[in-house]
């Protein structure tokens, strides 16, 4: 895989403070099969929408902001584009930035795929916000998530301890 590989993108936010800790570059990927009722980003659901960006072009945009603390993958569903995101995440880590990713799937569902690309992306994620958005469990007081079933998982501590470690236990 090269930096000429592409990612289907719905949009970019180059200076977010709401998509994870710190000052972040957020990539909203295109495509999601979950179709959660009252999704925050319904325009990102169609698989054929958005536009393609090369990994090199995305990295160039990320490098333009020296104030960034990290990059967030949101969507849509990032785990529908695991291979290019894993490659991108590796390059972002080499820049000294952290990776947050949102997913409508739980960590357990992602691990159960037993898929090389999914595993590669999970290995690069520092913080995973997992679980489908459930309108009945909506809670605006939660850190970086919309419903109480969702978890903000410290993936580095989770890998080290061999069990799920939450970053926030609101």
CSV table of C-alpha atoms in Angstrom, one decimal:
chain,number,residue,atom,x,y,z
A,1,UNK,CA,0.0,0.0,0.0
A,2,UNK,CA,1.3,3.4,-0.9
A,3,UNK,CA,0.5,7.0,0.0
A,4,UNK,CA,-1.2,7.2,-3.5
A,5,UNK,CA,-3.9,4.9,-2.0
A,6,UNK,CA,-7.2,6.7,-1.6
A,7,UNK,CA,-9.8,7.1,1.1
A,8,UNK,CA,-13.5,7.9,0.4
A,9,UNK,CA,-14.0,11.1,2.5
A,10,UNK,CA,-17.2,12.9,3.3
A,11,UNK,CA,-15.5,15.9,4.8
A,12,UNK,CA,-12.6,17.3,6.9
A,13,UNK,CA,-12.4,19.6,9.9
A,14,UNK,CA,-8.9,20.9,10.2
A,15,UNK,CA,-9.2,22.4,13.7
A,16,UNK,CA,-11.6,20.5,15.9
A,17,UNK,CA,-11.9,20.6,19.6
A,18,UNK,CA,-15.0,18.4,19.9
A,19,UNK,CA,-13.8,15.1,18.3
A,20,UNK,CA,-11.4,14.0,21.0
A,21,UNK,CA,-8.9,15.5,23.5
A,22,UNK,CA,-6.8,18.4,22.3
A,23,UNK,CA,-6.7,20.2,19.0
A,24,UNK,CA,-7.6,17.7,16.2
A,25,UNK,CA,-7.8,17.2,12.5
A,26,UNK,CA,-11.0,15.2,11.9
A,27,UNK,CA,-11.5,13.0,8.8
A,28,UNK,CA,-15.2,12.1,8.2
A,29,UNK,CA,-15.1,9.0,6.1
A,30,UNK,CA,-17.9,8.2,3.7
A,31,UNK,CA,-20.1,5.2,4.1
A,32,UNK,CA,-21.9,3.5,7.0
A,33,UNK,CA,-24.2,0.5,7.0
A,34,UNK,CA,-25.5,0.9,10.5
A,35,UNK,CA,-28.1,3.6,9.7
A,36,UNK,CA,-28.5,4.6,13.4
A,37,UNK,CA,-31.8,6.6,13.8
A,38,UNK,CA,-31.0,10.3,14.2
A,39,UNK,CA,-27.4,9.8,13.2
A,40,UNK,CA,-25.4,13.0,13.8
A,41,UNK,CA,-23.9,12.7,10.2
A,42,UNK,CA,-26.6,11.1,8.0
A,43,UNK,CA,-25.0,12.6,4.9
A,44,UNK,CA,-22.0,10.3,5.5
A,45,UNK,CA,-24.0,7.1,5.3
A,46,UNK,CA,-24.3,6.4,1.5
A,47,UNK,CA,-21.3,4.3,0.4
A,48,UNK,CA,-21.1,6.0,-3.0
A,49,UNK,CA,-21.1,9.6,-1.7
A,50,UNK,CA,-18.2,11.9,-0.8
A,51,UNK,CA,-15.0,12.1,-2.7
A,52,UNK,CA,-11.6,10.4,-2.9
A,53,UNK,CA,-8.5,11.8,-1.3
A,54,UNK,CA,-5.1,10.3,-1.5
A,55,UNK,CA,-3.3,9.5,1.8
A,56,UNK,CA,-0.5,11.8,0.7
A,57,UNK,CA,-2.9,14.7,0.2
A,58,UNK,CA,-4.4,14.1,3.6
A,59,UNK,CA,-1.0,14.0,5.3
A,60,UNK,CA,0.0,17.2,3.6
A,61,UNK,CA,-3.1,18.9,5.0
A,62,UNK,CA,-2.4,17.5,8.5
A,63,UNK,CA,1.3,18.7,8.4
A,64,UNK,CA,0.2,22.2,7.7
A,65,UNK,CA,-1.0,22.7,11.3
A,66,UNK,CA,1.8,22.5,13.9
A,67,UNK,CA,-0.7,23.0,16.7
A,68,UNK,CA,-2.5,19.6,16.2
A,69,UNK,CA,-2.3,17.0,19.0
A,70,UNK,CA,-4.0,14.3,17.0
A,71,UNK,CA,-6.2,13.1,14.2
A,72,UNK,CA,-9.7,11.7,14.6
A,73,UNK,CA,-11.4,9.2,12.2
A,74,UNK,CA,-15.2,9.6,12.2
A,75,UNK,CA,-17.9,9.1,9.8
A,76,UNK,CA,-19.6,7.4,8.3
A,77,UNK,CA,-17.9,4.2,9.6
A,78,UNK,CA,-14.1,4.2,9.6
A,79,UNK,CA,-13.9,0.4,10.0
A,80,UNK,CA,-15.3,0.1,6.4
A,81,UNK,CA,-12.0,1.5,5.1
A,82,UNK,CA,-9.6,-0.2,7.5
A,83,UNK,CA,-6.6,-0.7,5.2
A,84,UNK,CA,-6.1,2.8,4.0
A,85,UNK,CA,-6.8,4.2,7.5
A,86,UNK,CA,-4.3,1.9,9.1
A,87,UNK,CA,-1.6,3.1,6.7
A,88,UNK,CA,-2.6,6.7,7.3
A,89,UNK,CA,-2.6,6.2,11.1
A,90,UNK,CA,0.9,4.7,11.0
A,91,UNK,CA,2.2,7.8,9.1
A,92,UNK,CA,0.3,10.1,11.6
A,93,UNK,CA,1.9,8.3,14.5
A,94,UNK,CA,5.3,8.9,12.9
A,95,UNK,CA,4.5,12.6,13.1
A,96,UNK,CA,4.0,12.3,16.9
A,97,UNK,CA,0.2,12.7,16.8
A,98,UNK,CA,-2.3,10.4,18.4
A,99,UNK,CA,-5.3,8.7,16.7
A,100,UNK,CA,-8.9,8.6,17.9
A,101,UNK,CA,-11.5,6.7,16.0
A,102,UNK,CA,-15.2,6.5,16.3
A,103,UNK,CA,-17.1,3.3,15.3
A,104,UNK,CA,-20.7,2.2,15.4
A,105,UNK,CA,-19.3,-1.3,16.2
A,106,UNK,CA,-18.1,-2.4,19.6
A,107,UNK,CA,-14.5,-3.3,20.2
A,108,UNK,CA,-15.7,-6.9,20.7
A,109,UNK,CA,-17.5,-6.9,17.3
A,110,UNK,CA,-14.4,-5.5,15.5
A,111,UNK,CA,-12.1,-8.0,17.1
A,112,UNK,CA,-14.5,-10.9,16.2
A,113,UNK,CA,-14.0,-10.1,12.5
A,114,UNK,CA,-10.6,-11.8,12.6
A,115,UNK,CA,-9.6,-9.6,9.7
A,116,UNK,CA,-6.1,-8.4,9.0
A,117,UNK,CA,-7.1,-4.9,7.9
A,118,UNK,CA,-9.4,-4.4,10.9
A,119,UNK,CA,-6.6,-5.7,13.3
A,120,UNK,CA,-4.1,-3.3,11.7
A,121,UNK,CA,-6.3,-0.3,12.2
A,122,UNK,CA,-7.2,-1.3,15.8
A,123,UNK,CA,-3.4,-1.6,16.5
A,124,UNK,CA,-2.9,2.0,15.4
A,125,UNK,CA,-5.9,3.5,17.4
A,126,UNK,CA,-5.0,5.2,20.7
A,127,UNK,CA,-8.6,5.9,21.7
A,128,UNK,CA,-11.7,4.1,20.3
A,129,UNK,CA,-15.2,5.5,20.8
A,130,UNK,CA,-17.3,2.4,20.2
A,131,UNK,CA,-20.9,1.4,19.9
A,132,UNK,CA,-23.9,2.4,17.9
A,133,UNK,CA,-25.7,5.7,18.7
A,134,UNK,CA,-29.0,4.9,20.4
A,135,UNK,CA,-31.4,7.9,20.6
A,136,UNK,CA,-33.1,6.6,23.8
A,137,UNK,CA,-29.7,6.6,25.6
A,138,UNK,CA,-28.8,10.1,24.4
A,139,UNK,CA,-26.9,12.0,27.1
A,140,UNK,CA,-25.3,15.4,26.3
A,141,UNK,CA,-23.2,15.4,29.5
A,142,UNK,CA,-21.0,12.5,28.2
A,143,UNK,CA,-17.4,13.2,27.0
A,144,UNK,CA,-17.0,12.7,23.3
A,145,UNK,CA,-20.0,10.5,22.7
A,146,UNK,CA,-23.7,10.8,22.2
A,147,UNK,CA,-25.4,7.9,24.0
A,148,UNK,CA,-24.6,6.1,27.3
A,149,UNK,CA,-24.0,2.7,25.6
A,150,UNK,CA,-20.9,4.1,23.8
A,151,UNK,CA,-17.5,3.8,25.4
A,152,UNK,CA,-14.4,5.9,25.2
A,153,UNK,CA,-11.7,3.2,25.3
A,154,UNK,CA,-8.0,3.8,26.0
A,155,UNK,CA,-6.7,1.3,23.5
A,156,UNK,CA,-3.1,1.6,24.6
A,157,UNK,CA,-4.0,0.6,28.2
A,158,UNK,CA,-6.5,-2.0,26.9
A,159,UNK,CA,-3.7,-3.7,24.9
A,160,UNK,CA,-1.3,-3.5,27.8
A,161,UNK,CA,-3.8,-4.8,30.5
A,162,UNK,CA,-5.6,-7.3,28.2
A,163,UNK,CA,-9.0,-6.0,29.2
A,164,UNK,CA,-11.1,-2.9,28.2
A,165,UNK,CA,-9.9,0.2,30.0
A,166,UNK,CA,-12.1,3.3,29.7
A,167,UNK,CA,-10.6,6.7,29.3
A,168,UNK,CA,-13.8,8.4,30.7
A,169,UNK,CA,-16.2,6.8,33.1
A,170,UNK,CA,-18.9,9.5,33.2
